[in-house]
Coordinates of C-alpha atoms in Angstrom, one line a residue:
M221 CA 66.0 107.8 90.8
K222 CA 69.8 108.4 90.5
T223 CA 71.3 109.9 87.5
L224 CA 74.1 108.8 85.4
E225 CA 77.4 108.0 87.0
R226 CA 79.5 111.2 86.8
K227 CA 82.9 112.6 88.1
T228 CA 81.1 113.4 91.5
N229 CA 83.0 110.6 93.5
R230 CA 86.3 111.9 92.1
I231 CA 85.7 115.4 93.3
K232 CA 84.3 114.3 96.7
W233 CA 87.8 112.5 97.1
V234 CA 89.2 116.2 97.2
A235 CA 86.9 117.3 100.0
I236 CA 87.4 114.1 101.9
A237 CA 91.3 114.3 101.7
A238 CA 91.2 117.9 102.9
L239 CA 89.0 117.1 105.9
L240 CA 91.3 114.2 106.9
I241 CA 94.3 116.4 106.7
L242 CA 92.5 119.2 108.6
N243 CA 92.0 116.9 111.5
T244 CA 95.5 115.5 111.5
M245 CA 97.7 118.4 110.7
S246 CA 98.6 121.7 112.6
L247 CA 100.3 124.3 110.4
S248 CA 102.3 127.4 111.4
A249 CA 103.6 129.7 108.8
Q250 CA 107.4 129.8 108.7
K251 CA 109.9 132.2 107.2
N252 CA 110.4 131.9 103.6
T253 CA 114.0 130.9 103.1
T254 CA 116.2 130.4 100.0
G255 CA 117.6 127.5 98.2
I256 CA 116.5 124.0 98.2
D257 CA 113.3 123.4 100.2
S258 CA 112.4 127.0 100.0
V259 CA 108.8 128.2 99.1
D260 CA 110.0 129.8 95.9
W261 CA 111.9 126.6 95.0
A262 CA 108.8 124.4 95.6
I263 CA 106.7 126.9 93.6
K264 CA 109.1 126.5 90.6
K265 CA 109.1 122.5 90.9
L266 CA 105.4 122.5 91.2
T267 CA 104.9 124.8 88.2
K268 CA 106.9 122.6 86.1
L269 CA 105.2 119.4 87.3
K270 CA 101.6 120.7 86.4
V271 CA 100.0 118.1 88.7
Y272 CA 98.2 118.4 92.1
N273 CA 98.4 115.4 94.3
L274 CA 95.2 114.8 96.5
Y275 CA 97.1 112.1 98.6
N276 CA 100.6 111.5 99.9
N277 CA 100.4 108.1 98.2
N278 CA 101.0 107.4 94.6
G279 CA 99.3 104.0 94.6
W280 CA 102.5 102.1 95.2
D281 CA 103.2 102.9 98.7
S282 CA 105.5 105.8 98.0
T283 CA 105.1 109.6 98.3
P284 CA 104.6 111.5 95.1
I285 CA 107.3 114.2 94.7
G286 CA 104.7 116.9 94.1
W287 CA 103.2 116.2 97.4
N288 CA 106.4 117.4 98.9
Y289 CA 106.3 120.5 97.0
Q290 CA 102.8 121.2 98.0
Q291 CA 103.5 120.7 101.7
I292 CA 106.5 123.1 101.5
I293 CA 104.2 125.8 100.0
A294 CA 101.3 125.2 102.4
K295 CA 103.5 125.0 105.6
R296 CA 106.2 127.5 105.1
A297 CA 104.8 130.4 103.0
S298 CA 103.3 133.3 104.8
D299 CA 99.6 134.1 104.7
K300 CA 100.4 137.0 102.5
K301 CA 102.4 135.0 100.2
L302 CA 99.7 132.4 99.8
L303 CA 97.0 134.8 99.4
S304 CA 98.9 136.2 96.2
L305 CA 99.5 132.6 95.0
T306 CA 95.7 132.1 94.7
A307 CA 95.5 134.6 91.9
A308 CA 94.2 133.4 88.5
K309 CA 97.3 134.3 86.9
E310 CA 99.3 131.7 88.9
P311 CA 99.9 128.0 87.7
P312 CA 96.9 126.0 88.8
A313 CA 98.6 123.5 90.7
V314 CA 100.4 126.3 92.7
R315 CA 97.0 127.8 93.3
L316 CA 95.7 124.8 94.7
A317 CA 98.4 124.4 97.1
A318 CA 98.1 127.9 98.2
M319 CA 94.4 127.9 98.8
Y320 CA 94.9 124.6 100.5
G321 CA 97.3 126.1 103.0
L322 CA 95.0 129.1 103.7
I323 CA 92.0 126.8 104.5
L324 CA 94.1 124.6 106.8
R325 CA 95.0 127.9 108.6
R326 CA 91.3 129.0 108.8
N327 CA 92.2 132.2 106.9
K328 CA 89.0 134.2 106.8
R329 CA 89.7 135.6 103.3
C330 CA 89.3 132.3 101.8
Q331 CA 85.6 132.7 101.3
D332 CA 85.8 136.0 99.6
I333 CA 88.5 134.9 97.3
I334 CA 86.6 131.7 96.2
L335 CA 83.4 133.5 95.7
K336 CA 84.9 136.1 93.6
N337 CA 86.5 133.7 91.1
L338 CA 83.4 131.7 90.3
N339 CA 83.8 132.5 86.6
D340 CA 87.4 131.3 86.5
I341 CA 87.8 128.5 84.0
S342 CA 91.4 127.4 84.6
S343 CA 91.9 123.6 85.2
C344 CA 94.5 121.4 86.7
K345 CA 95.5 117.8 86.4
L346 CA 94.7 115.9 89.8
A347 CA 96.5 112.8 90.9
S348 CA 94.7 110.5 93.1
C349 CA 97.0 107.5 93.9
D350 CA 97.4 106.1 90.4
V351 CA 94.4 107.8 88.9
S352 CA 94.6 111.2 87.2
F353 CA 92.0 113.5 85.8
D354 CA 91.5 117.2 84.7
E355 CA 89.2 119.3 87.0
Y356 CA 88.4 123.0 87.3
V357 CA 90.5 124.7 90.0
E358 CA 87.4 126.7 91.0
N359 CA 85.4 123.6 91.5
I360 CA 87.9 122.2 93.9
F361 CA 88.0 125.6 95.8
V362 CA 84.3 125.5 96.2
E363 CA 84.2 121.8 97.4
W364 CA 86.9 122.6 99.9
L365 CA 85.2 125.9 101.3
Q366 CA 81.7 124.4 101.6
N367 CA 83.0 121.3 103.4
S368 CA 85.1 123.4 105.7
R369 CA 81.9 124.2 107.7
E370 CA 82.6 121.0 109.5
D371 CA 85.9 122.3 110.8
G372 CA 84.7 125.8 111.8
L373 CA 86.1 128.0 108.8
I374 CA 82.6 128.7 107.7
T375 CA 79.1 128.5 109.5
Q376 CA 76.0 126.7 108.5
A377 CA 74.6 129.9 107.7
D378 CA 77.7 130.8 105.5
S379 CA 77.2 127.4 103.7
V380 CA 73.7 128.1 102.7
R381 CA 74.5 131.7 101.7
N382 CA 77.4 130.6 99.6
D383 CA 75.2 127.9 97.9
S384 CA 72.9 130.6 96.8
I385 CA 75.5 132.9 95.4
I386 CA 77.3 130.0 93.6
F387 CA 73.9 128.7 92.2
F388 CA 72.9 132.2 90.9
T389 CA 76.2 133.2 89.4
K390 CA 76.0 132.9 85.7
G391 CA 78.5 130.2 84.2
S392 CA 78.8 128.4 87.4
S393 CA 76.8 125.5 85.9
R394 CA 79.9 124.0 84.6
L395 CA 81.1 123.2 88.1
E396 CA 80.4 119.7 89.5
Y397 CA 79.5 121.2 92.8
V398 CA 76.5 123.0 91.0
H399 CA 75.5 119.9 89.5
E400 CA 75.2 118.2 92.9
L401 CA 73.4 121.4 94.2
V402 CA 70.7 121.5 91.7
D403 CA 70.0 117.7 92.2
R404 CA 69.1 118.4 95.9
L405 CA 67.2 121.7 95.5
P406 CA 63.5 121.7 96.2
C407 CA 60.9 122.6 93.5
N408 CA 60.8 126.3 94.4
E409 CA 59.8 128.9 91.7
K410 CA 62.8 131.1 92.6
Y411 CA 65.0 128.4 91.2
Y412 CA 63.2 127.6 88.0
R413 CA 64.4 130.7 86.1
R414 CA 67.9 129.9 86.8
M415 CA 67.7 126.4 85.7
K416 CA 66.1 127.4 82.5
E417 CA 69.2 129.8 81.9
M418 CA 71.5 127.0 82.6
Y419 CA 69.8 124.6 80.2
Y420 CA 68.9 127.0 77.2
K421 CA 71.9 129.6 77.7
E422 CA 74.7 127.7 79.1
R423 CA 73.7 124.4 77.5
V424 CA 74.0 122.2 80.7
G425 CA 72.1 119.0 80.1
Y426 CA 71.9 117.7 83.5
V427 CA 69.3 120.6 84.4
L428 CA 66.8 118.9 82.3
M429 CA 65.6 116.3 84.9
P430 CA 65.4 118.9 87.8
L431 CA 63.4 121.1 85.5
V432 CA 61.0 118.4 84.7
K433 CA 60.2 118.2 88.5
F434 CA 58.3 121.5 88.0
K435 CA 56.0 119.7 85.4
K436 CA 55.5 122.9 83.4
K437 CA 54.0 122.5 79.8
A438 CA 57.0 124.3 78.3
E439 CA 59.2 121.5 79.2
K440 CA 57.3 118.8 77.4
E441 CA 58.5 120.0 74.0
L442 CA 61.9 120.2 75.5
I443 CA 61.8 116.4 76.7
I444 CA 60.5 115.4 73.2
R445 CA 63.3 117.3 71.3
S446 CA 66.0 115.7 73.7
L447 CA 64.6 112.2 73.2
K448 CA 64.8 112.6 69.4
Q449 CA 68.6 113.5 69.8
F450 CA 69.3 109.7 70.0
S451 CA 71.7 109.5 67.0
K452 CA 73.5 112.9 67.8
G453 CA 77.3 112.4 67.9
M454 CA 77.3 108.8 66.5
D455 CA 79.7 107.8 63.9
K456 CA 78.9 105.6 60.9
E457 CA 79.7 102.3 63.0
G458 CA 77.0 103.3 65.4
G459 CA 79.3 104.3 68.2
Y460 CA 80.1 107.7 69.8
S461 CA 82.4 110.3 68.0
Q462 CA 84.7 111.6 70.4
R463 CA 84.5 115.1 68.7
E464 CA 80.9 115.5 69.2
T465 CA 78.2 116.0 71.9
I466 CA 76.1 112.9 72.4
G467 CA 73.0 115.0 72.8
N468 CA 70.6 115.0 75.8
T469 CA 68.6 111.8 75.1
N470 CA 69.8 110.0 78.3
D471 CA 69.0 113.1 80.4
A472 CA 65.4 113.2 78.7
L473 CA 65.0 109.4 79.6
E474 CA 65.4 110.3 83.2
A475 CA 63.0 113.1 83.0
V476 CA 60.4 110.6 81.5
A477 CA 60.7 108.6 84.5
V478 CA 60.0 111.6 86.6
W479 CA 57.1 112.5 84.4
P480 CA 55.7 109.8 82.3
S481 CA 53.3 111.6 79.9
K482 CA 51.5 110.3 77.0
E483 CA 53.0 112.9 74.8
F484 CA 56.5 111.2 75.1
R485 CA 55.3 107.9 73.6
L486 CA 56.0 108.6 69.9
A487 CA 59.5 109.9 70.7
L488 CA 60.1 106.7 72.8
T489 CA 59.0 104.4 70.0
Q490 CA 61.2 106.3 67.5
L491 CA 64.1 106.0 70.0
R492 CA 63.4 102.2 70.6
N493 CA 63.3 101.6 66.6
Y494 CA 66.6 103.5 66.4
E495 CA 68.2 101.3 69.2
L496 CA 67.1 98.1 67.5
T497 CA 69.3 99.0 64.5
R498 CA 72.4 100.1 66.2
K499 CA 75.8 98.1 66.0
C500 CA 77.1 99.6 69.3
F501 CA 75.0 99.6 72.5
D502 CA 74.8 102.3 75.0
N503 CA 74.3 100.2 78.2
Q504 CA 73.3 103.2 80.3
R505 CA 70.7 104.3 77.8
L506 CA 69.0 100.9 77.5
K507 CA 68.7 100.7 81.2
L508 CA 67.2 104.2 81.4
F509 CA 65.0 103.4 78.5
Y510 CA 63.4 100.6 80.4
L511 CA 63.3 102.4 83.6
A512 CA 61.3 105.4 81.8
C513 CA 58.9 102.7 80.3
L514 CA 58.3 101.0 83.5
E515 CA 57.1 104.2 85.1
Y516 CA 54.2 104.5 82.9
N517 CA 52.9 101.2 84.5
D518 CA 49.9 100.9 82.2
A519 CA 48.9 98.6 79.3
W520 CA 50.6 100.5 76.8
A521 CA 53.9 100.2 78.5
Y522 CA 53.4 96.5 78.9
H523 CA 52.6 96.1 75.2
F524 CA 55.6 98.2 74.2
I525 CA 58.2 96.5 76.4
D526 CA 56.8 93.1 75.3
E527 CA 57.1 94.1 71.7
T528 CA 60.6 95.6 72.2
L529 CA 62.0 92.3 74.0
G530 CA 60.4 90.2 71.3
K531 CA 62.2 92.3 68.6
S532 CA 65.5 92.2 70.3
T533 CA 65.2 88.3 71.0
K534 CA 64.3 87.7 67.2
K535 CA 67.4 89.7 66.2
W536 CA 69.9 88.7 68.7
G537 CA 68.6 85.6 70.5
K538 CA 67.6 85.5 74.1
N539 CA 70.9 86.5 75.7
N540 CA 70.8 90.1 74.5
Y541 CA 71.4 93.5 76.0
H542 CA 67.7 94.5 75.9
W543 CA 66.5 91.6 78.2
Q544 CA 69.4 92.0 80.6
Y545 CA 68.7 95.8 81.1
F546 CA 65.1 95.2 81.4
Y547 CA 65.9 92.7 84.0
E548 CA 68.0 95.2 85.9
A549 CA 65.6 97.9 85.5
M550 CA 62.9 95.7 87.1
R551 CA 65.3 95.0 90.1
E552 CA 65.9 98.7 90.6
S553 CA 62.2 99.7 90.0
P554 CA 60.0 96.7 90.3
H555 CA 56.5 96.8 89.0
P556 CA 54.3 93.7 89.4
R557 CA 52.5 94.4 86.1
F558 CA 55.6 93.5 84.2
A559 CA 56.7 90.3 86.0
P560 CA 55.2 87.8 83.4
L561 CA 57.7 89.3 80.8
I562 CA 60.5 88.3 82.8
N563 CA 59.3 84.6 82.6
K564 CA 58.2 85.1 79.1
Y565 CA 61.8 85.9 77.8
H566 CA 63.7 84.2 80.7
W567 CA 67.1 82.7 80.0
K568 CA 69.6 81.0 82.2
G569 CA 72.9 82.7 82.8
S570 CA 74.3 85.6 84.8
Y571 CA 74.4 89.5 84.7
W572 CA 76.9 92.0 86.0
N573 CA 75.5 93.4 89.3
P574 CA 77.1 97.0 89.7
E575 CA 76.1 96.9 93.4
K576 CA 78.1 93.9 94.2
Q577 CA 80.5 94.4 91.6
D578 CA 80.4 90.9 90.5
F579 CA 78.4 88.4 88.2
E580 CA 75.1 87.2 89.6
E581 CA 73.0 84.3 88.6
I582 CA 69.6 85.2 87.1
K583 CA 66.8 83.6 89.0

């Protein structure tokens, strides 16, 4: 089962853009001149702009001015100049332009520079057409490096070794690349201790579900405690407070779906009772809640879901979020045992199908 939607797609845009340009551009270092269009001029302009553009299109069929500065730096600066511009003391957007130029030139020092800066926490505003977001500079460096194996900068063996270095470096868990890496790691004991360190010391919630795959007794209490964080970060109106963490309840629900143990039933009941009192709904949580319950696939789960749907219908009527997300959960993870509940609480209408990005009639 896939985890919550994250920034992952945005970061992949970075790698895709890099690979596309790698295949279409041929760069040669040119002498650094003075005046307008010189490397130093472009560095000053990009430093002031503080934005790094991922594409040569701003979403309105014109080229962002920052893209031109980036190209001047990448094309005209010498390798020595680019290497100096990748230092942590340099402005983030300039660092990205410099590293981009080095990767395009297949400079062999890229790998060492990136791996030595895994603890760098500087960030930069990225622009992707008409969308902008903040991202760690080092995360983009790592994405570029690891995806460059397809174009010969590093080998497959380099890529595997780099993954190991990145994963076992303390503090690297903040990187989105590590998030993706953890999701695809096998259940090997050599990874277990590092994942525990990420969760307990580095406070990284996304490690909870991969940890649960090991099905160790120590993680049962961890799941129960996380499930009970259901009201953490809520304001008095029942919505999320922007200044507080929302806890790890949603991650714990994903963990329950992987490991549906009897010990979690009480915490799930407490969570359900809380959700029935809320003024504002967390749509993702409701879907994860029903996906977790479905995985028990026993008489308790049938009665529990039946009771929950009955309470929600009594409070909000047939057309309510609980029934909608139970319906979606059944479509994603169908279990014949629960099919009668669809007919029992059936209502005519439509629901939003995220796969089709459109409303779909409920049958």
